Amino acid sequence: MWKLTVFLCCVWALSLLYGEMVAFWLPSMWTCSWPQLRRASSSQMMGEEAYLDDFVKVAVITDPQLMDKTSLGLAPKSLALEIAQFYTDLYMRRSYFASILPFKPDVILFLGDYFDGGPVLSDEEWQESLSRFRHIFKLNHQRKTSDTPVYFLSGNHDVGYASLYSRSPEVMRRYESEFGARNYHFTVGEIEFIAVDAQTLDGPLHRNFTFTSWNFVKNISTDARLNPKVLLTHIPLYRPDWTSCGPHRSSPIINQRVSHAAYDKEIIYQNYLSEETSNHLLDLVKPVLVLSGHDHDQCTVTHLRKFGPVTEHTVGTVSWQQGNLYPSFMLLSVSKLSFSNRTDLEDAVSTQLCFLPMQTHIYIWYLSLFVITILVLLLRPANGFGYWNHFSRFVGTIRRAISENIFRGGQKEKDEDEICEYETIWDAEGSMHLIKKASNVSFTGSSDTQLVGRGNAVVRSVMKKQISRDTNASFAVEMNADVRLDGTGKFPQRSTSKFRTMVIRRLFRTFQMLTVIAALNVPLYMMLLFKDWIDHSY
C-alpha cells in the first residue's frame, strides 16, 4: 500500500514539474527559433543563397488584455475574480520569462490591448491594472536596468474608438502619459516601423484624432528614403469573409462586423478596417510587411497591390483566457543591411510564429490525474497490484499435490463404490459445512439419518454420499423447512454489515493516502505557483 502511495506521489510531482515549469521552456528549447534572413550574394554563383547572421531580433506580443471587473461579469474584488486574475497573469508572466526572454530579443514590441476595460476603468482601477501589467512583463526593471527598447501600440481596449476620444479625453491623456504617442515611427536596423492608431482611421475626417492619424500617414508616405517599412496596426486590414488564414488559424470564421453608436452612427467596434481604408493605407505606406493583433487568433493573408504583394501577420493573443487555446507570439529577424532598390525588400524581414503552452490542457491533465488517483486508491486489490502472492500460492499447491501423490504411492484413496460419511455443521452465520469423518461407516438405508438440534439451529448430523456408477453423480442434502435460527424464519446474514465495514475501511484508507499525497505535493505546487510570480531579476 505504501509503495503505491510513493508511486502516486512521484507521478504527481513529475506532473506538477512539467505543467508548471517544463512546458513553458519548450517553445524556447525545441519548437521555435529565430528566423534567418536570406539574400542573394553577388559574390557567389547564381542560385546560391547566403545566410546572414547580421540582424536585429524583435519579439512581438499582443492582446494580453488583463482581466478586470468588465471581463467575466464578476463583482470587483471578489474571490472568483481574484483567482481568475492571478492564474491568467501568472501564465503570461511565465510565458514571458520562460518562453520569450530566453530568446534574448534586442527589441520588444507590443501591439495593443493591454487592459480589458481600459476606457471604462476609474483612475484607481486603471493604475492597479497598469501595475499588474508592469509586473507581468517586468517593465519597471526593464526600463531601469536594461537597454532593450520596448515599443507600444494603442488598442481599442486601451483607448476605445474615435467616438470615445472627444467624450472622454482623460482616457487618451492617461494612456499617452504612460505609453507615449499613438502615431509614431522608429527604426530597427535598416527597417522603419510605422505605428498607426488604427481605431481612428475609419472615423469621420472632421474629427481631430482621425485627421491627425491620416496626416501622419501622409507625411510618412512622402519620405524620400528607400528604407523598407513595416506597418503596425492593432486592427487588422480588410479581408473578405471566410478568407483562408493559413494552417495556424484556430477558428475558420472571418466575418467583418462593425457596430455603430445609435446617436451619431460612429463606430464603436469593428473586426477589421474597412476595405477602402485598408487599400488607401497600403498605397500610402507601401510596407513590405504588416503586423496586427486584435483578432486574438493567428492569421496570415496576402494583400495584392499595384506595387506588389504585401503579407500581413495577425498575431494571436498571449493570454490563455482570451478565447484562443493556442496563445502565441512572433519573432522577427530584421536586417541591418541597407537596400538600394525594392527588389531586395522581401529579404528585409523574416518572421517566425511561436506557440505557448496550452494551459487548459494542463488543467485537464490535472483533473484526469486526480480522478485516476481516486479510482486507484478505491479499487486497488487488497493484496496489492502484484501477482507474486498468487503465483506463490499456486506453486505451493502444486508442490503439496506432488508430495502427497509420491507418499501415497499413487494408490486410489477410494473405490467407486465407497460410501463416505460426512457431518453437516451450521456455523453462527448460517453457512453449511460438510466435514468428512475419519472412519468410514456403512449404512443400510437412507432412513438412518436423524435430525439433531444445535442451539437454535436444526442440523442433520450424518448424511450418506452415494457415488453411482453413472457419470452424473448427485448429492442430496435435505433441510427441514421449519428451521428457525433467529425467530424470523431467516438465517442470520452478516454479509451486509461486512460489506459496509469494508467500504468504510477502504474510504478511510483512501482518505489517508490522499492526505499523504497532498502533504507532499501541495507544498511543491505552491512553491512552483509563486516561484515565477515574485519579482526577481532575470
C-alpha atoms as one frame of an Amber mdcrd trajectory, in Angstrom:
protein
   0.000   0.000   0.000   2.743   2.424   0.868   4.594   1.507  -2.309   1.516
   2.558  -4.255   1.368   5.853  -2.335   5.025   6.607  -3.054   4.450   5.833
  -6.736   1.459   8.204  -6.925   3.410  10.923  -5.113   6.152  10.668  -7.735
   3.621  10.773 -10.582   2.035  13.921  -9.146   5.410  15.577  -8.555   6.526
  14.939 -12.138   3.185  16.205 -13.460   3.474  19.422 -11.468   7.048  19.982
 -12.580   6.056  19.554 -16.198   2.847  21.584 -16.056   4.242  24.478 -14.013
   7.793  24.695 -15.360   8.953  22.445 -18.170   6.028  23.135 -20.516   6.982
  26.813 -20.656  10.556  26.023 -21.683   9.558  24.011 -24.719   8.917  26.936
 -27.126  12.385  28.344 -26.478  14.187  24.986 -26.452  12.686  22.920 -29.285
   9.688  24.365 -31.098  10.875  27.838 -32.055  14.000  29.683 -33.205  14.994
  32.969 -34.775  14.149  33.046 -38.491  17.168  33.567 -40.739  17.322  36.192
 -43.433  18.174  35.074 -46.944  19.584  37.391 -49.537  21.292  36.623 -52.828
  25.045  37.153 -52.645  26.682  38.735 -55.693  29.986  37.106 -54.767  28.559
  33.587 -55.142  27.272  31.604 -58.058  23.792  32.311 -59.332  21.126  30.338
 -57.492  23.039  30.041 -54.224  21.888  31.877 -51.118  23.920  33.297 -48.278
  22.573  33.059 -44.746  23.194  36.266 -42.835  23.672  36.461 -39.092  23.784
  40.253 -39.039  20.215  41.027 -37.971  18.228  42.579 -35.128  15.947  40.324
 -33.088  12.428  41.612 -32.361   9.832  39.851 -30.166   6.187  40.731 -30.903
   3.479  40.363 -28.214  -0.160  41.360 -28.418  -3.502  41.343 -26.609  -2.666
  40.393 -23.004  -5.952  42.100 -22.027  -5.511  41.915 -18.276  -8.761  40.739
 -16.704 -10.761  43.212 -14.630 -14.327  43.817 -13.499 -15.504  44.043 -17.127
 -14.120  40.661 -18.195 -16.387  37.972 -16.716 -19.155  39.969 -15.093 -17.797
  39.151 -11.637 -18.013  41.556  -8.735 -14.901  43.708  -8.252 -12.539  42.371
  -5.574 -14.479  39.095  -5.441 -12.547  35.893  -4.743 -13.505  34.379  -8.111
 -12.205  37.427  -9.975  -9.008  37.493  -7.919  -8.328  33.825  -8.702  -9.007
  34.330 -12.418  -6.714  37.358 -12.498  -3.936  35.593 -10.610  -3.815  32.492
 -12.824  -4.121  34.500 -16.053  -1.393  36.940 -15.026   0.804  34.088 -13.827
   0.513  32.306 -17.177   1.605  35.411 -19.105   4.476  36.113 -16.693   5.740
  32.546 -17.006   5.424  32.740 -20.776   7.337  35.997 -20.870  10.183  34.850
 -18.607  10.477  31.206 -19.696   9.459  31.305 -23.380  10.133  34.808 -24.729
  13.046  36.325 -22.832  15.298  33.249 -23.295  15.498  34.248 -26.972  17.234
  37.452 -25.793  15.413  39.856 -28.138  17.027  43.178 -28.998  13.620  44.890
 -29.261  10.244  44.103 -27.671   7.102  45.240 -29.466   3.554  45.245 -28.033
   0.648  45.524 -30.496  -2.055  46.818 -28.123  -4.919  45.805 -25.819  -3.007
  45.743 -22.551  -6.201  46.134 -20.495  -9.640  44.624 -20.945 -11.825  47.504
 -19.846  -9.288  50.337 -20.143 -11.648  53.115 -21.328 -14.238  52.485 -18.567
 -11.896  51.920 -15.608 -11.540  54.616 -12.983  -8.123  56.159 -12.496  -7.533
  53.990  -9.418  -8.589  50.791 -11.216  -6.546  51.732 -14.275  -3.433  52.301
 -12.147  -3.953  48.934 -10.474  -4.136  47.193 -13.861  -1.100  49.144 -15.017
   0.898  47.911 -12.008  -0.047  44.323 -12.877   0.968  44.885 -16.497   4.347
  46.268 -15.457   4.919  43.357 -13.098   3.962  40.650 -15.604   6.291  41.962
 -18.308   8.983  43.297 -15.968   8.652  46.811 -17.352   9.821  48.582 -14.194
  13.019  46.539 -14.128  13.322  46.700 -17.933  13.333  50.480 -18.069  15.776
  50.922 -15.200  18.421  48.285 -15.857  18.012  47.052 -19.443  18.998  48.608
 -22.735  16.304  46.650 -24.583  13.851  49.177 -26.079  10.136  48.472 -25.698
   7.554  49.946 -28.092   3.779  50.115 -27.624   0.806  50.345 -29.947  -2.619
  51.517 -28.783  -5.572  49.117 -28.904  -9.330  49.537 -28.736  -9.405  48.067
 -25.205  -6.874  50.711 -24.166  -8.325  53.904 -25.652 -11.558  52.915 -27.406
 -12.535  54.174 -30.855 -12.650  57.676 -32.309 -16.165  58.285 -30.984 -14.872
  57.966 -27.401 -11.925  60.323 -27.790 -13.938  63.528 -27.762 -16.247  62.383
 -24.943 -13.535  61.051 -22.637 -10.282  62.922 -23.293  -8.893  61.771 -19.911
  -8.680  58.207 -21.287  -6.315  59.409 -24.008  -4.255  61.528 -21.618  -3.541
  58.773 -19.142  -2.672  56.333 -21.946  -0.223  58.726 -23.601   1.337  59.653
 -20.260   2.344  56.017 -19.750   2.804  54.548 -23.248   3.620  57.605 -25.378
   2.240  58.820 -28.700  -0.296  56.782 -30.638   1.119  57.624 -34.097   4.895
  57.416 -34.412   7.713  55.630 -36.208  11.031  54.141 -35.156  13.908  52.402
 -36.866  15.261  48.925 -36.166  18.359  48.067 -38.142  17.633  49.378 -41.605
  13.874  48.858 -41.333  11.383  51.577 -40.438   8.398  50.598 -38.281   5.231
  52.721 -38.694   2.817  52.601 -35.731  -0.678  53.876 -36.544  -3.664  54.421
 -34.253  -5.997  52.202 -36.276  -9.004  52.948 -34.037  -9.274  56.412 -35.623
  -8.747  55.603 -39.311 -12.396  54.781 -40.123 -13.736  57.743 -38.139 -15.108
  60.973 -39.693 -12.330  63.053 -41.229 -13.530  66.185 -39.451 -12.696  64.572
 -36.142  -9.408  65.867 -34.810  -7.975  62.443 -33.931  -8.888  60.920 -37.310
  -7.377  63.867 -39.176  -4.185  63.639 -37.091  -3.736  59.951 -37.858  -4.209
  60.321 -41.608  -1.961  63.374 -41.687   0.776  61.305 -40.013   0.372  58.544
 -42.614   0.618  61.024 -45.497   3.787  62.558 -44.091   5.361  59.126 -43.838
   4.434  58.348 -47.436   6.306  61.420 -48.715   9.537  60.306 -47.057  12.134
  60.005 -49.794  14.155  57.307 -48.020  14.103  53.859 -49.548  14.191  52.023
 -46.225  11.717  49.142 -46.121   8.691  49.832 -43.929   6.755  47.573 -41.584
   3.206  48.768 -40.854   1.942  48.262 -37.303  -1.829  48.415 -36.800  -3.754
  46.952 -33.901  -6.888  46.340 -36.020  -6.194  44.007 -38.972  -6.639  45.211
 -42.521  -9.690  44.271 -44.535 -10.103  40.688 -45.708 -13.162  39.207 -47.436
 -15.427  36.964 -45.399 -14.206  33.380 -44.988 -10.731  34.234 -46.227  -8.222
  31.447 -45.631  -5.793  32.370 -42.879  -3.302  29.547 -43.206  -2.651  26.427
 -41.124  -2.153  28.205 -37.790  -5.670  29.603 -37.570  -7.788  28.078 -34.777
 -11.185  29.322 -35.986 -12.107  29.401 -39.692 -14.546  32.279 -39.175 -13.550
  35.504 -40.933 -16.506  37.886 -40.905 -16.460  41.662 -40.955 -18.507  43.057
 -38.076 -18.973  46.773 -37.492 -21.092  48.290 -34.705 -22.232  51.912 -34.768
 -23.459  54.175 -31.980 -27.193  54.888 -32.030 -26.931  58.657 -31.573 -24.176
  59.650 -34.036 -23.617  56.462 -36.083 -19.915  56.438 -35.285 -18.005  53.186
 -34.965 -17.898  51.669 -31.509 -16.482  48.301 -32.615 -15.057  46.668 -35.767
 -13.296  43.384 -36.502 -11.223  44.743 -39.373 -10.599  48.053 -41.054 -12.820
  48.867 -43.998 -11.707  47.885 -47.483 -11.305  51.485 -48.608  -9.248  52.441
 -45.563  -7.043  49.351 -45.882  -6.259  49.927 -49.567  -5.565  53.614 -49.044
  -3.277  52.865 -46.113  -1.299  50.273 -48.066  -0.941  52.518 -51.111   0.432
  55.372 -48.996   2.843  53.443 -46.769   3.843  50.695 -49.249   5.026  48.340
 -46.495   6.933  45.102 -47.009   5.123  43.585 -44.024   2.036  44.325 -41.917
   1.716  43.230 -38.262  -1.637  43.357 -36.451  -3.438  41.984 -33.415  -6.979
  42.481 -32.096  -8.396  39.215 -33.506  -6.835  37.000 -30.764  -6.257  34.318
 -33.398  -3.421  33.692 -35.803  -3.922  34.690 -39.421  -1.661  35.161 -42.441
  -3.063  36.856 -45.560  -1.573  38.448 -48.651  -2.822  41.798 -49.966  -2.346
  42.314 -53.699  -1.469  45.905 -54.600  -0.036  47.617 -57.676   3.415  47.972
 -56.102   3.471  44.251 -55.234   2.026  41.714 -52.779   2.095  42.524 -49.061
   1.944  39.850 -46.367   0.053  40.579 -43.162   0.563  38.539 -39.998  -2.142
  38.811 -37.355  -0.501  37.614 -34.145  -2.584  35.650 -31.642  -3.144  36.693
 -28.060  -0.519  35.923 -25.428  -3.226  35.137 -22.855  -4.949  31.765 -22.451
  -8.165  33.440 -21.228  -8.970  35.361 -24.411 -10.723  32.695 -26.447  -7.647
  31.105 -28.052  -6.476  27.715 -26.780  -3.162  28.218 -28.591  -1.616  31.505
 -27.382   1.334  32.715 -29.417   3.976  35.364 -30.021   6.147  36.209 -33.021
   9.872  36.546 -33.628  11.217  38.922 -36.278  14.678  38.980 -37.778  15.286
  42.476 -39.116  18.161  43.143 -41.487  20.941  45.604 -40.645  21.939  45.932
 -44.292  20.927  48.869 -46.440  18.735  48.396 -49.515  19.290  50.262 -52.750
  16.168  49.071 -54.611  12.882  47.387 -53.914  13.810  44.060 -55.446  15.643
  43.115 -52.261  12.954  44.330 -49.842  11.418  40.881 -49.458  14.592  39.784
 -47.672  14.445  42.703 -45.220  12.304  40.985 -42.552  11.762  37.336 -41.724
   9.091  36.048 -39.325   8.545  33.014 -37.101   5.305  32.282 -35.240   5.841
  30.601 -31.861   3.180  28.909 -29.742   2.907  28.903 -25.959   1.773  26.024
 -23.701  -1.917  25.132 -23.768  -2.883  25.896 -20.186  -6.351  24.349 -20.496
  -4.767  21.006 -21.423  -2.540  21.195 -18.348  -5.567  21.712 -16.099  -7.461
  18.899 -17.844  -4.493  16.604 -17.194  -4.507  17.596 -13.500  -8.228  16.780
 -13.260  -7.824  13.449 -15.065  -4.885  12.511 -12.858  -6.924  13.316  -9.746
  -9.799  11.084 -10.897  -7.391   8.256 -11.739  -5.741   8.605  -8.321  -9.100
   8.327  -6.556 -10.094   5.239  -8.565  -6.755   3.527  -7.982  -6.935   4.091
  -4.234 -10.569   2.991  -4.012 -10.474  -0.037  -6.295  -6.987  -1.308  -5.617
  -6.752  -5.091  -4.868  -6.481  -5.939  -1.182  -3.154  -7.692  -1.701  -1.673
  -5.090  -3.979  -1.231  -4.987  -7.724   1.496  -7.605  -7.879   0.841 -11.219
  -8.865   3.666 -12.669  -6.770   1.373 -13.716  -3.906  -0.988 -15.520  -6.276
   1.932 -17.182  -8.034   3.433 -18.327  -4.703   0.165 -19.893  -3.610  -0.201
 -21.640  -6.963   3.326 -23.086  -6.785   2.720 -24.211  -3.175  -0.465 -26.050
  -4.181   1.304 -27.892  -6.975   4.177 -28.837  -4.644   1.813 -30.257  -1.992
  -0.119 -32.242  -4.600   3.079 -33.787  -5.920   4.286 -34.637  -2.388   1.005
 -36.322  -1.428   0.994 -38.322  -4.619   4.548 -39.580  -4.019   3.970 -40.589
  -0.389   0.726 -42.411  -1.172   2.333 -44.291  -3.997  -0.278 -43.265  -6.466
  -2.946 -45.559  -4.856  -6.568 -44.593  -5.037  -7.991 -43.475  -1.758 -11.495
 -44.576  -2.545 -13.187 -47.098  -4.663 -16.047 -46.115  -6.869 -18.498 -47.904
  -4.593 -17.065 -46.472  -1.400 -19.634 -44.886   0.871 -18.267 -41.750   2.540
 -19.689 -40.388   5.758 -19.918 -36.611   6.334 -21.103 -34.462   9.196 -23.137
 -31.375   8.387 -22.446 -28.347  10.598 -24.091 -24.922  10.539 -21.993 -22.029
  11.799 -23.262 -18.885  13.556 -23.520 -17.032  10.224 -25.920 -19.535   8.714
 -23.418 -21.235   6.397 -23.412 -25.024   5.984 -20.159 -27.046   6.102 -19.649
 -30.751   5.244 -16.914 -32.337   7.333 -15.672 -35.782   6.392 -15.290 -38.212
   9.300 -12.012 -40.047   9.895 -13.526 -43.578   9.621 -15.904 -44.978   7.109
 -19.245 -46.177   8.445 -21.630 -48.269   6.390 -25.307 -47.513   6.338 -28.053
 -49.801   5.223 -30.555 -47.212   4.202 -31.362 -43.612   3.945 -33.806 -43.895
   6.804 -30.917 -43.905   9.300 -30.401 -40.177   9.051 -31.602 -38.193  12.007
 -32.159 -34.539  12.788 -30.229 -33.120  15.702 -30.710 -29.659  17.161 -27.710
 -27.447  17.940 -28.790 -24.371  19.898 -31.317 -22.526  17.784 -30.255 -24.389
  14.624 -31.546 -27.745  13.425 -28.910 -29.697  11.566 -28.633 -33.159  10.010
 -25.738 -34.815  11.811 -24.957 -37.543   9.289 -25.607 -37.848   5.586 -24.623
 -40.504   3.147 -22.819 -39.869  -0.041 -23.576 -42.447  -2.700 -21.368 -42.372
  -5.731 -23.236 -44.086  -8.521 -21.723 -45.848 -11.445 -23.285 -43.314 -13.754
 -21.207 -40.392 -14.978 -23.557 -37.878 -13.338 -23.128 -38.044  -9.551 -25.735
 -36.364  -7.377 -25.559 -35.013  -3.868 -28.724 -34.691  -1.780 -28.851 -32.526
   1.262 -32.210 -32.259   2.895 -33.078 -29.372   5.083 -36.045 -29.016   7.389
 -38.415 -26.407   6.044 -39.299 -25.339   9.550 -35.727 -24.392  10.515 -35.717
 -21.224  12.580 -32.422 -19.808  13.673 -33.298 -16.325  14.787 -37.051 -16.444
  15.250 -37.737 -14.645  11.943 -37.674 -17.548   9.569 -34.353 -16.448   8.019
 -30.804 -17.455   8.592 -28.726 -14.667  10.135 -26.630 -12.941   7.456 -23.721
 -10.666   8.210 -22.653 -10.061   4.597 -24.259  -6.591   4.525 -22.513  -5.459
   7.669 -19.242  -6.925   6.401 -19.586  -5.045   3.114 -20.381  -1.823   4.962
 -17.346  -2.284   7.176 -15.148  -2.990   4.186 -16.376   0.156   2.367 -15.804
   2.363   5.417 -12.326   0.898   5.899 -11.496   1.387   2.223 -12.732   5.003
   2.260 -10.687   5.721   5.350  -7.563   4.235   3.788  -8.186   6.224   0.593
  -8.544   9.452   2.541  -5.411   8.600   4.477  -3.391   8.020   1.318  -4.773
  11.168  -0.344  -3.708  13.149   2.704  -0.170  11.786   2.388  -0.041  12.576
  -1.349  -1.392  16.084  -0.756   1.001  16.714   2.129   3.948  16.037  -0.171
   2.703  17.690  -3.375   0.682  20.724  -2.265   3.802  22.473  -0.864   5.590
  21.664  -4.127   2.690  23.107  -6.130   2.587  26.260  -4.024   6.315  26.704
  -4.417   6.066  26.364  -8.197   2.986  28.572  -8.255   4.612  31.546  -6.587
   8.144  30.998  -7.858   7.559  32.925 -11.090   5.219  35.484  -9.548   7.648
  37.036  -7.077   9.743  39.821  -8.529  13.232  38.651  -9.425  15.930  39.681
 -11.796  16.393  37.771 -14.998
